[in-house]
Amino acid sequence: MSELIVGIDLGTTQSAVAVVDSGFPILLADENGDRLTPSAVWFAESGEVEVGSKALRRSGVESVVTSVKSLMGRRCDEVPGRLTDAGKVVTPAGELSPEKISSFILGRLQEIAQSHLEKPVLKAVITVPAYFHDAQRAATKRAGELAGLEVVRILSEPTAAALSFGLDRLNEHSKVAVFDLGGGTFDVSILEMRDGVFEVISTAGDTELGGDNFDRSIATSMAKRFDLDWNGLDPLDQVRWIDEARRVKHSLSEAENATYRIPFVGESELSRLDLEELMKGELGRMERCCHRALQDGQLKSGDLSSVVMVGGSSRIPCVQALVRKVFEQEPDLSQHPDEAIAKGAAIQAGILSGAIQEVLLLDVTPLSLGIETMGGLMNVLIPRNTTIPCKAGEMFTNAVDYQTQMQVKVLQGERELAADNWTLGLFDVEFESHRRGQARVGVEFRIDADGILSVLARDISTGKDTIIEVGSAAVDVRESRVEQMVSESVEYAFEDMKARVFEEARLKAQELLPAVQSALEQAGEFLSQDERSSIIECKKEVENALEAGVGALLKASVEKLDEATETLAAILVERATGEFFSGPQG
Ligand code: ADP
Ligand code: MG
């Protein structure tokens, strides 16, 4: 008998739990027959807690926490107004971490599974958006542990969707895109399926794009129609307006028109076209993500055999139309939009427990990982979209004589300058004292199957290792969103390149200038006056370019100085070997 592991879709708006039974994944319903549990937690001062629809039925906005997923692994300045300085959520039951709040949702799902299966549920596979970075994955894992669940695997949501799509297509060889639009997040991933192996080729998305945005747009535009100031409404009213917006949005997935109605305020017609107009900005963002996923995978839409749509918001007609347009094919709507991810998680759980065989799964890194090197540059060790688990390493040396310590700054992001990327961790490596350039320190990055990074640094001469698990390190994220990171890397590609060119040329100049100076002194009369003045002129140019801070200029002048000093270098070499005095003089 295989051991019991459940699959959990811990969604922003709703969550679900599934298990493999006789080779097939099934969703488990609660005592009311509901297979989806709203990701809402209600807290009372007494410490009483209610989860799901029971929580939503409680009144009082402050005491119900929703969308806690968007706070997982975040710092307070990334989600203004939602977290305390200590990274906690204020509830009537006290200040609680997002992990703690999520653990109540997981606990509820565990309870549903246990009463269904009539045995203890202690292990789970939990899904996260592909774009969740390290700290967010680690926080999700901790949430499971707080609920008393051993999290045997963190799985990316699109991969989970592809698993439930691909389960009965194990013999096919094809590439598919998974388009997942939920309540708060958007992901698009391209996977390759071959002989039961699933490999993620590329992934793109936006952690702040989903149905919630549409609800808000509808509600605020209705307020405008009724000549009301949205910000003037009290929070409880805003909730009512947003609830009505969601109801209307759902109707518009079935009908051409719907009526938006707020008792004692007014009512107004809304058409599908109106909704499409309101969603224009979001549709554009989705389109760009799709193109980027194709581009990153070096694919054309024609290379995809299917485009699978999942997530509650994939039911919206204009979203389906967008997918049809971008991928130039009919989207595949065969998967249940609300259930596919949990089912995929259950399949992964089944693979791990042995309940399902013949499937293998490979995931990728959403962003590049590297360390900061001299001149504040990003040195990538593991590029974005590398299949995990993986490891990669590089050798580094000391920049200063008799230095015995080196700071390793672990970075994540797509920018050329270290400071523009996110710092995942910072630690010191000690090594034996050596002259400049003589110490040898190997740095290795390892990403395990859960997407959690650990970094190893080894002093080669002593064999001493320093290992840190970045997954649990404090996260010092400069920018709040991965989407932003990737789009900025494109936007600033030109500036970044210029900055890198300058930094590299500057390092070279810093080495060259003092070397040239001392060579000039040593060469003495063996260097002709002409040569000497031309070298001095080139040297001046480098100094000027350094001052001006122009990379291209600096690079060119450094190259020129390098060339101009060729004879000088030859003279010094000859002098050093004594040949200069015996050879012909010219
Ligand atoms: P998450 O994974 O973020 O929890 P889901 O995939 O469960 O999200 O999707 C929830 C979102 O789907 C909500 O914004 C909800 O309003 C939206 N949704 C559900 N049904 C429909 C529908 N019929 N038409 C449009 N949107 C829908
Ligand atoms: Mg989801």
XYZ file of C-alpha atoms and ligand atoms in Angstrom:
614
model
C 0.000 0.000 0.000
C 1.295 3.471 -0.863
C 1.459 6.141 1.829
C -1.141 8.889 1.959
C -0.159 12.295 0.552
C -2.788 14.876 -0.401
C -2.481 17.605 -3.033
C -3.406 21.141 -2.013
C -4.115 24.189 -4.170
C -3.579 27.032 -1.690
C -5.173 29.793 -3.776
C -5.397 33.529 -3.245
C -9.170 33.469 -3.342
C -10.044 29.811 -2.982
C -8.296 26.616 -1.998
C -8.924 22.930 -2.573
C -7.620 19.537 -1.514
C -7.431 16.436 -3.690
C -6.165 12.889 -3.518
C -5.457 10.103 -5.994
C -7.944 7.293 -5.726
C -7.541 4.194 -7.932
C -5.153 6.077 -10.197
C -7.348 9.149 -10.649
C -7.250 12.489 -8.858
C -10.446 13.535 -7.108
C -11.338 16.677 -5.205
C -12.554 16.207 -1.647
C -15.728 18.030 -0.619
C -16.569 19.428 2.804
C -19.661 18.476 4.822
C -21.804 20.778 2.630
C -20.574 19.183 -0.561
C -18.368 22.172 -1.492
C -15.106 21.310 -3.198
C -13.718 24.848 -2.973
C -12.891 26.583 0.293
C -12.650 30.381 0.209
C -9.174 31.414 1.388
C -10.641 33.566 4.158
C -9.955 33.390 7.874
C -12.055 35.078 10.565
C -10.556 35.912 13.948
C -12.281 36.795 17.206
C -10.652 38.512 20.148
C -11.299 35.357 22.138
C -8.935 33.543 19.779
C -11.780 31.754 18.024
C -11.050 31.146 14.336
C -13.344 30.338 11.418
C -12.187 29.387 7.913
C -13.789 29.433 4.449
C -17.387 30.377 3.739
C -18.093 30.441 7.479
C -15.455 33.164 7.796
C -16.947 35.125 4.906
C -20.377 35.042 6.513
C -19.056 36.730 9.648
C -19.473 40.468 9.631
C -16.728 43.017 10.210
C -14.098 43.701 7.579
C -11.133 43.948 9.931
C -11.669 40.562 11.470
C -11.706 38.614 8.175
C -8.356 38.148 6.456
C -8.450 37.399 2.729
C -5.784 37.117 0.010
C -3.159 36.262 2.617
C -1.276 34.444 -0.157
C -0.147 37.769 -1.564
C 1.570 38.512 1.762
C 3.517 35.267 2.006
C 7.266 35.791 2.197
C 6.885 39.554 1.701
C 8.355 42.490 3.578
C 6.155 45.239 4.956
C 7.300 47.869 2.437
C 6.420 45.598 -0.478
C 2.745 45.462 0.489
C 2.079 48.922 1.922
C -0.403 49.066 4.758
C -0.953 45.336 4.985
C 1.888 44.176 7.210
C 3.392 45.568 10.403
C 7.122 46.367 10.523
C 7.614 42.902 11.955
C 5.858 41.406 8.922
C 2.654 40.559 10.789
C -1.042 40.990 10.005
C -3.117 42.792 12.604
C -6.158 40.727 13.613
C -8.526 40.887 16.589
C -6.681 37.819 17.903
C -3.367 39.664 17.817
C -0.600 40.123 15.277
C -0.125 36.990 13.210
C 2.322 36.097 10.464
C 0.949 35.360 6.970
C 2.238 31.799 7.381
C 0.255 31.398 10.570
C -2.911 32.650 8.868
C -2.343 30.367 5.877
C -1.847 27.491 8.272
C -5.477 27.835 9.372
C -6.612 27.389 5.766
C -4.337 24.382 5.373
C -5.608 23.000 8.675
C -9.163 23.278 7.420
C -8.292 21.440 4.184
C -6.536 18.781 6.232
C -9.708 18.390 8.307
C -11.846 18.031 5.165
C -9.500 15.364 3.830
C -9.378 13.488 7.123
C -13.115 13.296 7.552
C -13.430 12.129 3.957
C -10.675 9.547 4.056
C -11.288 8.583 7.664
C -7.594 8.497 8.489
C -4.933 10.987 9.567
C -3.524 13.212 6.815
C 0.035 14.204 7.634
C 1.708 14.833 4.283
C 0.929 17.185 1.446
C 2.085 18.605 -1.861
C 1.243 22.322 -1.956
C 1.163 24.442 -5.094
C 2.497 27.995 -5.517
C 2.587 30.329 -8.532
C 5.577 29.675 -10.772
C 6.657 33.219 -10.014
C 6.890 32.744 -6.259
C 10.478 33.437 -5.286
C 12.450 31.553 -2.753
C 11.173 33.268 0.380
C 7.562 32.861 -0.744
C 8.050 29.139 -1.317
C 9.791 28.741 2.016
C 6.944 30.638 3.749
C 4.396 28.310 2.124
C 6.338 25.327 3.390
C 6.379 26.792 6.888
C 2.616 27.378 6.730
C 2.159 23.661 6.057
C 4.387 22.749 8.957
C 2.469 25.077 11.278
C -0.668 23.162 10.301
C 1.048 19.929 11.239
C 1.592 18.848 7.646
C 4.854 17.613 6.259
C 5.189 19.423 2.954
C 6.830 16.808 0.783
C 6.933 19.025 -2.276
C 6.216 22.590 -3.323
C 4.893 22.474 -6.890
C 4.386 25.280 -9.374
C 0.747 25.799 -10.254
C 1.122 25.705 -14.078
C 3.066 22.498 -13.750
C 0.238 21.086 -11.666
C -2.280 22.120 -14.321
C -0.171 20.503 -17.031
C -0.014 17.322 -14.976
C -3.768 17.035 -14.785
C -4.014 17.866 -18.479
C -1.261 15.429 -19.419
C -2.203 12.448 -17.284
C -4.080 10.725 -20.093
C -1.627 11.873 -22.761
C 1.471 10.248 -21.363
C 2.522 8.766 -24.669
C 2.391 12.003 -26.600
C 5.327 14.196 -27.379
C 4.191 17.801 -27.430
C 4.591 21.300 -26.103
C 1.709 22.935 -24.296
C 1.112 26.338 -22.762
C -0.764 26.665 -19.487
C -2.602 29.949 -19.062
C -3.710 30.395 -15.443
C -5.697 33.464 -14.479
C -6.967 33.355 -10.912
C -8.235 35.870 -8.393
C -4.973 37.596 -7.641
C -2.261 36.140 -9.837
C -1.547 35.364 -13.455
C 0.871 32.763 -14.766
C 1.653 31.496 -18.218
C 4.043 28.617 -18.695
C 5.178 26.486 -21.579
C 5.887 22.839 -20.890
C 7.200 20.002 -22.923
C 5.718 16.571 -22.410
C 7.650 13.576 -23.627
C 7.355 9.914 -22.610
C 5.766 10.844 -19.315
C 8.347 13.541 -18.595
C 7.114 17.086 -18.033
C 9.636 19.809 -18.459
C 8.902 23.492 -17.949
C 10.527 25.384 -20.814
C 9.630 28.902 -19.800
C 7.364 30.790 -17.500
C 6.114 34.368 -17.170
C 3.425 36.085 -15.185
C 2.298 38.800 -12.857
C 1.777 38.338 -9.134
C -0.714 41.173 -8.972
C -3.081 40.479 -11.824
C -6.354 38.607 -11.535
C -10.090 38.667 -10.963
C -9.737 40.992 -7.964
C -8.459 43.721 -10.285
C -11.528 43.353 -12.526
C -13.906 43.430 -9.544
C -12.325 46.643 -8.364
C -12.410 48.251 -11.802
C -16.090 47.423 -12.178
C -16.955 48.719 -8.707
C -15.046 51.973 -9.051
C -16.411 52.661 -12.533
C -19.947 52.075 -11.224
C -19.310 54.524 -8.393
C -18.299 57.031 -11.046
C -21.487 56.345 -13.031
C -23.509 57.066 -9.877
C -21.454 60.236 -9.301
C -19.964 58.913 -6.099
C -16.416 59.227 -4.852
C -15.086 55.681 -4.407
C -12.610 56.693 -1.734
C -15.393 58.426 0.149
C -17.264 55.124 0.653
C -16.736 53.365 3.950
C -14.884 50.032 3.826
C -17.995 47.930 4.444
C -19.747 49.623 1.534
C -16.731 49.082 -0.663
C -16.941 45.365 0.122
C -20.623 45.342 -0.899
C -19.816 47.153 -4.147
C -17.014 44.742 -4.933
C -19.203 41.725 -4.160
C -21.809 43.063 -6.577
C -19.090 43.682 -9.156
C -17.980 40.062 -8.863
C -21.547 38.820 -9.285
C -21.968 40.930 -12.421
C -18.595 39.799 -13.747
C -19.606 36.167 -13.334
C -22.934 36.746 -15.141
C -21.090 38.373 -18.025
C -19.241 35.097 -18.593
C -22.663 33.655 -19.522
C -24.670 36.600 -20.823
C -23.993 39.622 -23.031
C -25.378 42.063 -20.465
C -25.927 42.250 -16.725
C -27.370 44.734 -14.279
C -25.249 46.214 -11.515
C -27.486 46.966 -8.572
C -26.792 48.642 -5.227
C -29.993 49.019 -3.152
C -30.940 52.626 -2.423
C -28.106 53.883 -4.633
C -28.890 52.879 -8.178
C -28.591 50.320 -10.945
C -26.863 50.293 -14.282
C -26.369 48.000 -17.261
C -22.963 46.573 -17.989
C -22.102 44.769 -21.227
C -19.287 42.369 -22.095
C -17.792 45.163 -24.150
C -17.845 47.500 -21.144
C -15.999 44.871 -19.134
C -13.467 44.345 -21.908
C -12.874 48.093 -21.991
C -12.314 48.148 -18.211
C -9.880 45.244 -18.510
C -7.887 46.741 -21.359
C -4.764 47.460 -19.311
C -4.765 43.978 -17.762
C -5.367 42.314 -21.130
C -2.314 44.127 -22.470
C -0.198 42.924 -19.565
C -1.359 39.345 -20.122
C -0.532 39.585 -23.801
C 3.013 40.771 -23.068
C 3.559 37.909 -20.615
C 2.403 35.379 -23.226
C 4.786 36.779 -25.811
C 7.611 36.704 -23.317
C 6.972 33.059 -22.419
C 7.092 32.203 -26.133
C 10.203 34.289 -26.652
C 12.016 32.853 -23.625
C 11.257 29.372 -24.889
C 12.332 30.421 -28.401
C 9.003 29.204 -29.688
C 6.303 30.330 -32.044
C 2.631 29.859 -31.273
C 2.545 27.186 -33.995
C 4.936 25.030 -31.962
C 2.311 24.559 -29.260
C -0.076 21.648 -29.621
C -2.438 23.023 -26.961
C -3.018 26.062 -24.838
C -4.680 24.924 -21.635
C -6.714 27.536 -19.771
C -7.242 27.248 -16.021
C -8.072 29.522 -13.084
C -11.497 30.943 -12.317
C -10.977 34.067 -14.440
C -10.180 32.034 -17.558
C -13.959 31.791 -17.969
C -14.148 35.437 -19.060
C -14.877 35.563 -22.816
C -12.484 38.409 -23.662
C -9.675 36.545 -21.883
C -10.380 33.500 -24.024
C -10.422 35.755 -27.088
C -7.024 37.142 -26.114
C -5.576 33.644 -25.820
C -7.062 32.711 -29.202
C -5.446 35.789 -30.746
C -2.016 35.546 -29.118
C -1.513 31.802 -29.598
C -3.373 31.663 -32.927
C -5.416 28.632 -31.911
C -8.548 27.546 -30.055
C -7.758 27.399 -26.315
C -8.180 24.036 -24.605
C -10.959 24.324 -22.032
C -11.025 20.647 -21.118
C -9.732 21.212 -17.580
C -12.003 22.343 -14.797
C -10.754 25.913 -14.207
C -11.129 25.720 -10.423
C -9.991 22.144 -9.905
C -7.109 21.433 -12.268
C -4.375 22.714 -9.960
C -5.471 20.722 -6.909
C -5.817 17.640 -9.094
C -2.326 18.185 -10.465
C -1.004 18.522 -6.916
C -2.706 15.218 -6.078
C -1.080 13.601 -9.115
C 2.318 14.844 -7.963
C 1.505 13.497 -4.500
C 0.554 10.196 -6.116
C 3.841 10.089 -7.996
C 5.767 10.687 -4.773
C 3.823 8.126 -2.772
C 3.937 5.530 -5.494
C 0.194 5.568 -6.168
C 0.945 6.712 -9.739
C 3.884 5.607 -11.804
C 5.399 6.484 -15.190
C 5.449 10.254 -14.762
C 8.440 12.453 -14.112
C 8.419 16.137 -13.495
C 10.906 18.875 -14.125
C 10.465 22.480 -13.094
C 12.448 25.659 -13.851
C 13.857 28.696 -12.030
C 11.722 31.796 -12.683
C 14.593 34.294 -12.250
C 18.359 34.192 -12.590
C 20.460 33.568 -9.486
C 23.987 34.792 -8.973
C 26.363 36.680 -6.750
C 27.766 40.172 -6.692
C 31.284 40.469 -8.037
C 33.858 43.262 -8.253
C 32.511 46.594 -9.340
C 28.993 45.756 -8.112
C 28.126 43.579 -11.083
C 25.717 40.636 -11.147
C 27.486 37.385 -11.924
C 24.835 34.841 -12.936
C 25.428 31.284 -11.765
C 22.036 29.824 -12.622
C 20.218 31.559 -15.480
C 16.483 32.061 -15.490
C 14.449 29.108 -16.784
C 17.007 26.476 -15.756
C 15.476 23.081 -15.040
C 15.509 22.200 -11.338
C 16.893 20.491 -9.302
C 20.203 21.902 -10.433
C 23.561 23.135 -9.258
C 26.204 25.413 -10.688
C 29.437 26.829 -9.419
C 32.264 29.172 -10.152
C 35.704 29.944 -8.762
C 36.430 33.334 -7.218
C 39.596 34.923 -5.890
C 40.708 37.727 -3.583
C 40.842 41.273 -4.941
C 43.203 42.547 -2.250
C 46.520 41.253 -0.854
C 46.252 39.134 2.307
C 42.497 39.478 2.450
C 41.073 36.625 4.537
C 37.388 37.201 4.128
C 35.026 37.644 1.251
C 31.442 38.723 1.377
C 29.069 36.640 -0.727
C 25.914 38.448 -1.704
C 23.331 36.104 -3.197
C 21.263 37.846 -5.835
C 18.115 37.068 -7.774
C 17.044 39.013 -10.841
C 17.714 39.934 -14.411
C 19.615 43.204 -14.084
C 23.293 43.755 -14.851
C 24.067 45.765 -11.747
C 23.926 43.919 -8.436
C 22.140 46.807 -6.748
C 19.190 46.512 -9.143
C 18.617 42.865 -8.262
C 17.125 41.379 -5.108
C 19.446 40.341 -2.326
C 18.424 36.924 -1.049
C 21.229 36.542 1.438
C 24.531 37.865 2.588
C 27.306 35.939 4.295
C 31.047 35.991 4.849
C 33.422 33.310 3.683
C 36.779 33.051 5.399
C 39.846 31.774 3.641
C 43.586 31.563 4.147
C 45.625 34.679 3.588
C 47.090 34.922 0.094
C 48.469 37.526 -2.267
C 45.930 39.218 -4.496
C 44.474 36.777 -7.010
C 45.947 33.723 -5.294
C 43.130 32.622 -2.992
C 40.663 30.200 -4.526
C 37.090 30.151 -3.299
C 34.529 27.975 -5.014
C 30.926 29.102 -4.760
C 28.197 26.625 -5.595
C 24.453 27.183 -5.835
C 22.096 24.260 -5.417
C 18.366 24.359 -5.968
C 16.463 21.366 -4.660
C 13.303 19.915 -6.140
C 11.197 22.367 -4.089
C 12.940 25.320 -5.684
C 14.751 26.168 -2.459
C 18.250 27.490 -2.820
C 21.290 26.674 -0.720
C 24.702 28.182 -1.261
C 28.025 26.539 -0.535
C 31.368 28.363 -0.468
C 34.595 26.390 -0.216
C 38.132 27.582 0.474
C 39.965 25.298 -1.949
C 43.263 25.362 -0.049
C 41.772 24.234 3.271
C 38.663 22.484 1.991
C 36.628 24.391 4.561
C 32.969 24.843 3.604
C 30.472 27.515 4.480
C 26.906 26.484 3.669
C 23.797 28.554 4.024
C 20.233 27.758 3.112
C 18.985 30.927 1.504
C 15.434 29.620 1.675
C 15.266 30.560 5.322
C 17.473 33.671 5.111
C 16.004 37.123 5.559
C 14.846 38.401 2.227
C 15.837 41.888 1.311
C 13.864 42.434 -1.840
C 14.355 45.771 -3.524
C 11.492 45.646 -5.952
C 8.236 44.115 -5.059
C 7.423 42.180 -8.161
C 9.069 39.672 -10.396
C 7.029 40.918 -13.329
C 8.492 44.330 -12.728
C 11.960 42.867 -12.497
C 11.699 41.131 -15.821
C 10.087 44.013 -17.635
C 12.657 46.405 -16.201
C 15.452 44.151 -17.328
C 14.119 44.576 -20.842
C 13.386 48.264 -20.416
C 16.809 49.045 -18.990
C 18.727 46.524 -21.062
C 20.499 49.328 -22.875
C 21.408 51.346 -19.779
C 22.372 48.175 -17.974
C 24.704 47.219 -20.756
C 26.259 50.651 -20.696
C 26.663 50.420 -16.941
C 28.334 47.038 -17.276
C 30.644 48.262 -20.035
C 31.657 51.199 -17.848
C 32.190 49.068 -14.743
C 34.300 46.562 -16.624
C 36.352 49.264 -18.311
C 36.762 51.039 -14.988
C 38.146 47.916 -13.342
C 40.549 47.462 -16.245
C 41.600 51.140 -16.093
C 42.214 50.895 -12.363
C 44.580 48.036 -12.977
C 46.234 49.556 -16.013
C 46.897 53.114 -14.865
C 49.229 52.413 -11.921
C 50.919 49.626 -13.913
C 51.618 51.992 -16.811
C 52.866 54.652 -14.432
C 55.395 52.391 -12.797
C 56.416 50.920 -16.177
C 57.105 54.412 -17.517
C 59.354 55.056 -14.546
C 61.204 51.786 -14.947
C 61.655 52.048 -18.711
C 63.678 55.235 -18.360
C 65.749 56.098 -21.411
C 64.939 52.836 -23.200
C 61.699 54.340 -24.346
C 61.824 56.917 -27.134
C 60.505 60.374 -26.399
C 57.762 59.951 -29.041
C 56.549 56.718 -27.575
C 56.630 58.127 -24.113
C 54.525 61.164 -24.973
C 52.011 59.091 -26.948
C 51.575 56.777 -23.945
C 51.150 59.739 -21.649
C 48.547 61.142 -23.971
C 46.607 57.862 -24.019
C 46.857 57.713 -20.253
C 45.385 61.198 -20.012
C 42.495 60.125 -22.259
C 41.683 57.207 -19.949
C 41.736 59.504 -16.941
C 39.441 61.951 -18.686
C 37.024 59.196 -19.738
C 36.969 57.899 -16.163
C 36.010 61.343 -14.986
C 33.366 61.755 -17.676
C 31.874 58.372 -16.680
C 31.138 57.359 -20.258
C 31.509 53.594 -20.691
C 32.043 53.427 -24.430
C 34.656 56.182 -24.321
C 36.435 54.601 -21.390
C 36.445 51.199 -23.057
C 37.923 52.636 -26.266
C 40.573 54.663 -24.466
C 41.565 51.728 -22.265
C 42.008 49.623 -25.386
C 44.088 52.357 -26.967
C 46.280 52.670 -23.901
C 46.675 48.911 -23.838
C 47.877 49.007 -27.446
C 50.131 52.014 -26.962
C 51.933 50.293 -24.110
C 52.745 47.169 -26.117
C 56.301 48.338 -26.873
C 56.689 49.482 -23.315
C 55.635 46.055 -22.057
C 58.031 44.379 -24.498
C 60.892 46.568 -23.321
C 60.214 45.687 -19.714
C 59.997 41.983 -20.473
C 63.234 42.100 -22.422
C 64.937 44.032 -19.687
C 63.747 41.591 -17.122
C 65.165 38.664 -19.066
C 68.372 40.503 -19.838
C 67.947 40.131 -23.605
C 67.463 43.831 -24.060
C 71.143 44.487 -23.463
C 72.420 41.738 -25.754
C 69.876 42.139 -28.571
C 70.007 44.615 -31.435
C 69.102 48.143 -30.436
C 66.651 50.065 -32.636
P -6.917 31.798 -7.098
O -6.102 30.699 -7.679
O -6.238 33.123 -7.184
O -7.450 31.499 -5.767
P -9.114 30.961 -8.785
O -8.435 30.276 -9.893
O -9.821 30.121 -7.801
O -8.159 31.974 -8.055
O -10.096 32.021 -9.420
C -10.811 32.920 -8.654
C -11.247 34.048 -9.519
O -12.041 33.547 -10.585
C -12.058 35.075 -8.791
O -11.590 36.375 -9.122
C -13.449 34.854 -9.366
O -14.208 36.062 -9.384
C -13.140 34.395 -10.763
N -14.247 33.653 -11.370
C -14.842 32.537 -10.917
N -15.864 32.190 -11.712
C -15.931 33.120 -12.700
C -16.788 33.341 -13.833
N -17.802 32.535 -14.091
N -16.541 34.406 -14.620
C -15.514 35.241 -14.347
N -14.686 35.098 -13.310
C -14.891 34.047 -12.484
Mg -5.138 29.392 -8.576
